[in-house]
Amino acid sequence: PPEHWPVPLRTVLGMALRSPAPMMLLWGDDGVLLFNDAAAEIVGPHHADHLVRSVLSAWPDLAPFSRTVLDTCLAGEVLSLKEHEIARDPSRDLGSTWWDIDYLPIPGEDGRVLGVLAHLADATERVLDRRQSRKVEAELGQTSRLLEAIGASTPELVYAKDRDSRLLYVNPAMAQLIGRPAADLTGQGTWEWVADPAEAEALRVNDLRILENGEAVEFEEVYTGADGFTRTYRTVKAPLRDASGNVAGLVGLSGDISGVKRAEAELRHLNAVLEERAEEALAERKLWAEVFEATEARISVLGADGRLLAANRALLDATEPVLGRRPRIGDTLKDMFEPRPEVLPPIAAL
């Protein structure tokens, strides 16, 4: 019964049972198992089967390791393990957890070591975070290598930025445009390599749209290079995602379309000039039409084949009583003077 247990055992066990941290006791040379509720969750749903059993028989697969722990601590030494992996209930495929474990000797009243106290601190989150970081770094490294391969062979601007719009990579063409070595630009924010505040703000606004919406978008952007020339670029920016699918930054590809923009501007100007001239020509034609119809002079226009192409009202009004019908556009001389055949030969001769 517990009242007959050694005082050191009762003292340490009482402390362990009140602790929220996982603790185990390995008592005696065989390491008889006692543990608190927090440690029971680690042991698994059948933890009751392991209580008051030798650790050597409770987990036979780990017996050599458990024997080393017992021998080390019973000899009065402390044993510490960092990020020790513990598999959680393989039958339920729960995966592994990692723990920092300190094995501490429990001395008796005479100084002889009677058992071992194991204190466990959960290191799972730290291990998984580190693995995730390494995975992200590897993926970013792979992306960077791909960008470098593409960027080195194209005259277009290729770059990558983090969530703060700081440059992670620029290709040689972009470094040349900015007028600084690519290595010096890494880590630079937009406001640090764009001299014009308005241009920098416009670029940052476009970056934020990608970072917040997580979708690829095409823009027209303006940038004044180190040579002093302001150019227009057709830019496609897309989100750069980490292994978890979260937006970690963006990649961009920008092509100079300044020549196209100048051609478009010239075409718009030419169209405006042509429209203006067409309006002037129409106005002039309208004016002549009004004069043509308003004059009392009798005016007609004949084609080379003798067909009537145009005639003003004065002519039509004057010839209708004489010919007995009103001439029509498209009539030949023969059609018009059929009622008066005697006048057709002299007119045809003209």
Short mmCIF file of C-alpha atoms in Angstrom, two decimals:
data_model
loop_
_atom_site.label_atom_id
_atom_site.label_comp_id
_atom_site.label_asym_id
_atom_site.label_seq_id
_atom_site.Cartn_x
_atom_site.Cartn_y
_atom_site.Cartn_z
CA PRO A 1 0.00 0.00 0.00
CA PRO A 2 1.15 3.62 -0.66
CA GLU A 3 1.53 4.37 3.07
CA HIS A 4 4.33 1.82 3.19
CA TRP A 5 6.16 3.30 0.21
CA PRO A 6 9.46 5.05 0.83
CA VAL A 7 9.16 8.74 1.71
CA PRO A 8 11.15 9.89 -1.39
CA LEU A 9 8.78 7.91 -3.64
CA ARG A 10 5.67 9.38 -2.02
CA THR A 11 7.11 12.89 -2.12
CA VAL A 12 8.14 12.82 -5.78
CA LEU A 13 4.97 11.01 -6.84
CA GLY A 14 2.80 13.57 -5.05
CA MET A 15 4.64 16.39 -6.81
CA ALA A 16 4.25 14.63 -10.18
CA LEU A 17 0.53 14.02 -9.73
CA ARG A 18 -0.09 17.71 -9.03
CA SER A 19 1.99 18.89 -12.00
CA PRO A 20 0.32 19.88 -15.31
CA ALA A 21 3.50 18.83 -17.10
CA PRO A 22 3.96 15.19 -18.14
CA MET A 23 6.04 13.29 -15.55
CA MET A 24 6.97 9.61 -15.12
CA LEU A 25 8.65 7.70 -12.32
CA LEU A 26 10.84 4.67 -12.96
CA TRP A 27 11.19 3.08 -9.53
CA GLY A 28 13.85 0.62 -8.53
CA ASP A 29 16.34 -1.33 -10.61
CA ASP A 30 13.59 -2.56 -12.97
CA GLY A 31 12.03 0.89 -13.44
CA VAL A 32 8.50 0.27 -12.23
CA LEU A 33 6.26 2.78 -14.03
CA LEU A 34 4.17 5.45 -12.32
CA PHE A 35 2.95 8.57 -14.17
CA ASN A 36 0.55 11.49 -13.94
CA ASP A 37 -2.48 12.28 -16.10
CA ALA A 38 -0.52 14.46 -18.54
CA ALA A 39 1.92 11.59 -19.18
CA ALA A 40 -1.01 9.15 -19.52
CA GLU A 41 -2.11 11.04 -22.63
CA ILE A 42 1.30 10.38 -24.16
CA VAL A 43 1.25 6.69 -23.21
CA GLY A 44 -2.12 6.28 -24.96
CA PRO A 45 -5.55 4.81 -24.33
CA HIS A 46 -4.13 1.65 -22.74
CA HIS A 47 -2.02 3.53 -20.22
CA ALA A 48 -3.59 1.64 -17.31
CA ASP A 49 -1.97 -1.57 -18.60
CA HIS A 50 1.46 0.03 -18.15
CA LEU A 51 1.04 1.28 -14.56
CA VAL A 52 3.13 -0.47 -11.91
CA ARG A 53 4.96 -2.47 -14.58
CA SER A 54 8.61 -2.50 -15.37
CA VAL A 55 9.42 -0.11 -18.17
CA LEU A 56 11.49 -2.94 -19.66
CA SER A 57 8.41 -5.15 -20.17
CA ALA A 58 5.93 -2.32 -20.84
CA TRP A 59 7.77 -1.38 -24.04
CA PRO A 60 9.91 -4.36 -25.04
CA ASP A 61 11.10 -2.70 -28.24
CA LEU A 62 12.61 0.10 -26.17
CA ALA A 63 14.12 -2.16 -23.50
CA PRO A 64 17.78 -1.50 -24.47
CA PHE A 65 17.20 2.25 -24.35
CA SER A 66 15.26 2.03 -21.07
CA ARG A 67 18.06 -0.08 -19.54
CA THR A 68 20.60 2.61 -20.50
CA VAL A 69 18.44 5.30 -18.87
CA LEU A 70 18.08 3.28 -15.67
CA ASP A 71 21.76 2.40 -15.42
CA THR A 72 22.83 6.01 -16.06
CA CYS A 73 20.49 7.64 -13.57
CA LEU A 74 20.78 4.94 -10.89
CA ALA A 75 24.50 5.70 -11.03
CA GLY A 76 23.64 9.28 -10.02
CA GLU A 77 23.90 10.95 -13.42
CA VAL A 78 21.37 13.19 -15.20
CA LEU A 79 20.37 12.25 -18.76
CA SER A 80 18.80 14.83 -21.09
CA LEU A 81 17.30 14.20 -24.51
CA LYS A 82 16.33 16.94 -26.95
CA GLU A 83 13.46 16.49 -29.38
CA HIS A 84 13.10 12.78 -28.69
CA GLU A 85 10.51 11.23 -31.03
CA ILE A 86 7.61 9.30 -29.51
CA ALA A 87 5.10 7.51 -31.75
CA ARG A 88 1.47 8.04 -30.72
CA ASP A 89 -0.73 4.95 -30.75
CA PRO A 90 0.30 3.36 -34.08
CA SER A 91 -3.04 1.55 -34.24
CA ARG A 92 -4.78 4.90 -34.80
CA ASP A 93 -2.07 6.29 -37.14
CA LEU A 94 -1.70 9.46 -35.09
CA GLY A 95 1.86 10.10 -36.14
CA SER A 96 4.73 11.16 -33.91
CA THR A 97 5.40 13.76 -31.26
CA TRP A 98 8.74 15.14 -30.08
CA TRP A 99 9.76 15.83 -26.52
CA ASP A 100 12.61 17.32 -24.52
CA ILE A 101 13.10 14.79 -21.71
CA ASP A 102 15.17 15.18 -18.56
CA TYR A 103 15.83 11.97 -16.55
CA LEU A 104 16.69 12.92 -12.97
CA PRO A 105 17.99 10.57 -10.20
CA ILE A 106 15.76 10.31 -7.09
CA PRO A 107 18.03 9.88 -4.05
CA GLY A 108 16.89 8.12 -0.89
CA GLU A 109 17.48 9.28 2.68
CA ASP A 110 20.85 7.54 2.67
CA GLY A 111 21.88 9.15 -0.62
CA ARG A 112 21.48 5.98 -2.65
CA VAL A 113 19.51 6.50 -5.90
CA LEU A 114 16.15 4.73 -5.64
CA GLY A 115 14.54 5.69 -8.94
CA VAL A 116 14.31 8.07 -11.86
CA LEU A 117 12.02 11.05 -12.49
CA ALA A 118 11.36 11.79 -16.15
CA HIS A 119 10.17 15.33 -16.95
CA LEU A 120 8.79 15.82 -20.47
CA ALA A 121 8.38 19.12 -22.36
CA ASP A 122 6.54 19.07 -25.69
CA ALA A 123 8.84 20.07 -28.57
CA THR A 124 6.52 18.94 -31.38
CA GLU A 125 5.57 22.41 -32.55
CA ARG A 126 9.19 23.49 -32.63
CA VAL A 127 10.24 20.46 -34.66
CA LEU A 128 7.36 20.77 -37.13
CA ASP A 129 7.94 24.52 -37.52
CA ARG A 130 11.60 23.93 -38.26
CA ARG A 131 10.78 21.22 -40.79
CA GLN A 132 8.21 23.47 -42.41
CA SER A 133 10.71 26.33 -42.56
CA ARG A 134 13.27 24.07 -44.20
CA LYS A 135 10.68 22.88 -46.69
CA VAL A 136 9.69 26.45 -47.51
CA GLU A 137 13.34 27.46 -47.84
CA ALA A 138 13.94 24.51 -50.18
CA GLU A 139 10.91 25.42 -52.30
CA LEU A 140 11.91 29.08 -52.39
CA GLY A 141 15.41 28.00 -53.36
CA GLN A 142 14.01 25.91 -56.19
CA THR A 143 11.82 28.82 -57.31
CA SER A 144 14.80 31.17 -57.15
CA ARG A 145 16.88 28.84 -59.29
CA LEU A 146 14.08 28.64 -61.82
CA LEU A 147 13.71 32.43 -61.85
CA GLU A 148 17.46 32.82 -62.26
CA ALA A 149 17.47 30.43 -65.24
CA ILE A 150 14.60 32.30 -66.88
CA GLY A 151 15.79 35.75 -65.88
CA ALA A 152 19.31 35.32 -67.21
CA SER A 153 18.06 34.55 -70.72
CA THR A 154 15.40 37.23 -71.25
CA PRO A 155 15.54 41.00 -71.84
CA GLU A 156 12.32 41.38 -69.87
CA LEU A 157 12.33 42.26 -66.17
CA VAL A 158 12.00 39.24 -63.87
CA TYR A 159 11.79 39.62 -60.09
CA ALA A 160 10.40 38.24 -56.85
CA LYS A 161 9.29 40.11 -53.72
CA ASP A 162 8.26 39.17 -50.19
CA ARG A 163 5.05 40.29 -48.47
CA ASP A 164 6.61 43.68 -47.65
CA SER A 165 7.47 44.27 -51.32
CA ARG A 166 11.17 43.75 -50.58
CA LEU A 167 13.12 42.27 -53.47
CA LEU A 168 14.10 38.61 -53.14
CA TYR A 169 15.48 38.35 -56.67
CA VAL A 170 16.07 40.56 -59.73
CA ASN A 171 17.39 39.39 -63.08
CA PRO A 172 20.31 41.11 -64.87
CA ALA A 173 17.99 43.15 -67.11
CA MET A 174 16.21 44.68 -64.12
CA ALA A 175 19.46 45.32 -62.24
CA GLN A 176 20.81 47.15 -65.31
CA LEU A 177 17.65 49.24 -65.60
CA ILE A 178 17.83 50.25 -61.93
CA GLY A 179 21.56 50.89 -62.27
CA ARG A 180 22.71 48.82 -59.30
CA PRO A 181 24.17 45.32 -58.80
CA ALA A 182 21.56 42.63 -58.21
CA ALA A 183 23.22 41.65 -54.91
CA ASP A 184 22.76 45.20 -53.58
CA LEU A 185 19.05 45.18 -54.43
CA THR A 186 18.17 42.03 -52.47
CA GLY A 187 16.13 43.04 -49.42
CA GLN A 188 15.39 46.52 -50.79
CA GLY A 189 11.84 47.85 -50.53
CA THR A 190 10.19 49.52 -53.53
CA TRP A 191 10.66 52.96 -51.98
CA GLU A 192 14.41 52.33 -51.80
CA TRP A 193 15.08 51.68 -55.50
CA VAL A 194 12.34 53.77 -57.13
CA ALA A 195 13.31 57.47 -57.07
CA ASP A 196 9.88 58.89 -57.99
CA PRO A 197 7.50 58.64 -54.98
CA ALA A 198 4.43 58.51 -57.24
CA GLU A 199 5.88 55.61 -59.25
CA ALA A 200 6.86 53.79 -56.03
CA GLU A 201 3.36 54.19 -54.57
CA ALA A 202 1.72 52.90 -57.77
CA LEU A 203 3.97 49.82 -57.80
CA ARG A 204 3.25 49.15 -54.11
CA VAL A 205 -0.52 49.42 -54.65
CA ASN A 206 -0.30 46.84 -57.44
CA ASP A 207 1.81 44.55 -55.23
CA LEU A 208 -0.77 44.74 -52.42
CA ARG A 209 -3.53 43.70 -54.80
CA ILE A 210 -1.67 40.45 -55.54
CA LEU A 211 -0.69 39.82 -51.90
CA GLU A 212 -4.21 40.42 -50.59
CA ASN A 213 -6.26 38.71 -53.33
CA GLY A 214 -3.83 35.89 -54.13
CA GLU A 215 -4.55 36.03 -57.87
CA ALA A 216 -2.42 36.81 -60.93
CA VAL A 217 -3.15 40.22 -62.49
CA GLU A 218 -1.87 42.11 -65.54
CA PHE A 219 -1.00 45.80 -65.16
CA GLU A 220 0.54 48.67 -67.10
CA GLU A 221 3.25 50.21 -64.91
CA VAL A 222 5.54 53.20 -65.36
CA TYR A 223 9.15 53.35 -64.20
CA THR A 224 11.96 55.84 -64.73
CA GLY A 225 15.26 53.99 -65.06
CA ALA A 226 18.79 54.99 -64.16
CA ASP A 227 19.20 56.40 -67.68
CA GLY A 228 16.50 59.00 -66.98
CA PHE A 229 13.99 57.62 -69.48
CA THR A 230 10.45 56.90 -68.33
CA ARG A 231 9.08 53.71 -69.84
CA THR A 232 5.76 51.90 -69.78
CA TYR A 233 5.73 48.18 -68.98
CA ARG A 234 3.10 45.52 -69.42
CA THR A 235 3.45 43.57 -66.16
CA VAL A 236 2.08 40.25 -64.98
CA LYS A 237 2.32 39.65 -61.23
CA ALA A 238 1.36 36.37 -59.56
CA PRO A 239 1.34 35.19 -55.92
CA LEU A 240 4.33 33.23 -54.59
CA ARG A 241 3.01 30.59 -52.18
CA ASP A 242 4.69 28.57 -49.45
CA ALA A 243 4.27 24.85 -48.83
CA SER A 244 1.03 25.49 -46.92
CA GLY A 245 -0.49 27.44 -49.79
CA ASN A 246 -0.20 30.80 -48.04
CA VAL A 247 0.86 33.84 -50.07
CA ALA A 248 4.49 34.46 -49.11
CA GLY A 249 5.25 37.06 -51.77
CA LEU A 250 4.95 37.57 -55.52
CA VAL A 251 6.79 37.03 -58.78
CA GLY A 252 6.66 39.49 -61.65
CA LEU A 253 7.45 39.68 -65.35
CA SER A 254 7.54 43.12 -67.02
CA GLY A 255 8.02 43.86 -70.73
CA ASP A 256 8.78 47.30 -72.18
CA ILE A 257 5.82 48.46 -74.31
CA SER A 258 6.90 52.10 -74.60
CA GLY A 259 7.24 51.77 -78.40
CA VAL A 260 3.75 50.31 -78.64
CA LYS A 261 2.36 53.10 -76.47
CA ARG A 262 4.03 55.75 -78.68
CA ALA A 263 2.63 54.08 -81.80
CA GLU A 264 -0.83 54.01 -80.21
CA ALA A 265 -0.55 57.71 -79.34
CA GLU A 266 0.55 58.57 -82.89
CA LEU A 267 -2.32 56.52 -84.31
CA ARG A 268 -4.81 58.31 -82.05
CA HIS A 269 -3.40 61.66 -83.22
CA LEU A 270 -3.63 60.61 -86.87
CA ASN A 271 -7.20 59.42 -86.40
CA ALA A 272 -8.09 62.76 -84.78
CA VAL A 273 -6.55 64.67 -87.72
CA LEU A 274 -8.37 62.51 -90.28
CA GLU A 275 -11.66 62.91 -88.46
CA GLU A 276 -11.16 66.68 -88.35
CA ARG A 277 -10.37 66.80 -92.08
CA ALA A 278 -13.32 64.56 -92.88
CA GLU A 279 -15.61 66.88 -90.95
CA GLU A 280 -14.19 69.86 -92.84
CA ALA A 281 -14.68 68.08 -96.18
CA LEU A 282 -18.26 67.18 -95.30
CA ALA A 283 -18.97 70.75 -94.28
CA GLU A 284 -17.49 72.04 -97.56
CA ARG A 285 -19.48 69.53 -99.57
CA LYS A 286 -22.63 70.49 -97.74
CA LEU A 287 -21.95 74.15 -98.49
CA TRP A 288 -21.46 73.47 -102.22
CA ALA A 289 -24.62 71.35 -102.26
CA GLU A 290 -26.58 74.21 -100.80
CA VAL A 291 -25.14 76.62 -103.38
CA PHE A 292 -25.77 74.09 -106.16
CA GLU A 293 -29.45 73.84 -105.22
CA ALA A 294 -30.03 77.50 -104.42
CA THR A 295 -28.58 79.08 -107.59
CA GLU A 296 -30.85 80.08 -110.50
CA ALA A 297 -28.19 78.92 -112.95
CA ARG A 298 -29.01 75.64 -114.65
CA ILE A 299 -26.26 73.15 -113.78
CA SER A 300 -25.84 69.52 -114.77
CA VAL A 301 -23.02 67.00 -114.73
CA LEU A 302 -22.74 64.34 -117.44
CA GLY A 303 -20.55 61.27 -117.39
CA ALA A 304 -18.26 60.23 -120.22
CA ASP A 305 -20.98 57.89 -121.43
CA GLY A 306 -23.50 60.71 -121.60
CA ARG A 307 -25.42 59.71 -118.46
CA LEU A 308 -26.78 62.38 -116.14
CA LEU A 309 -24.74 62.28 -112.92
CA ALA A 310 -26.13 65.40 -111.23
CA ALA A 311 -28.54 68.24 -111.93
CA ASN A 312 -29.76 71.10 -109.80
CA ARG A 313 -33.36 72.02 -109.24
CA ALA A 314 -33.21 74.99 -111.67
CA LEU A 315 -32.20 72.71 -114.54
CA LEU A 316 -34.79 70.04 -113.75
CA ASP A 317 -37.59 72.64 -113.40
CA ALA A 318 -36.64 74.28 -116.72
CA THR A 319 -36.32 71.10 -118.80
CA GLU A 320 -39.43 69.32 -117.56
CA PRO A 321 -41.93 71.55 -119.51
CA VAL A 322 -39.78 71.35 -122.65
CA LEU A 323 -39.15 67.57 -122.60
CA GLY A 324 -42.49 66.57 -121.20
CA ARG A 325 -40.97 64.68 -118.28
CA ARG A 326 -38.54 65.35 -115.48
CA PRO A 327 -35.00 64.01 -116.14
CA ARG A 328 -33.72 61.37 -113.72
CA ILE A 329 -30.19 60.74 -112.48
CA GLY A 330 -28.72 57.97 -114.62
CA ASP A 331 -30.70 58.92 -117.75
CA THR A 332 -28.77 58.99 -121.04
CA LEU A 333 -29.12 61.90 -123.47
CA LYS A 334 -31.26 59.65 -125.63
CA ASP A 335 -33.58 58.96 -122.68
CA MET A 336 -33.89 62.64 -121.81
CA PHE A 337 -34.45 63.98 -125.37
CA GLU A 338 -36.54 61.14 -126.72
CA PRO A 339 -39.57 63.50 -126.96
CA ARG A 340 -37.40 65.98 -128.96
CA PRO A 341 -35.26 63.82 -131.27
CA GLU A 342 -34.42 66.81 -133.50
CA VAL A 343 -32.18 68.38 -130.78
CA LEU A 344 -30.33 65.17 -129.86
CA PRO A 345 -27.64 65.19 -132.63
CA PRO A 346 -26.25 68.66 -131.88
CA ILE A 347 -26.27 67.97 -128.11
CA ALA A 348 -24.65 64.55 -128.59
CA ALA A 349 -21.95 66.19 -130.67
CA LEU A 350 -21.00 68.32 -127.70
#
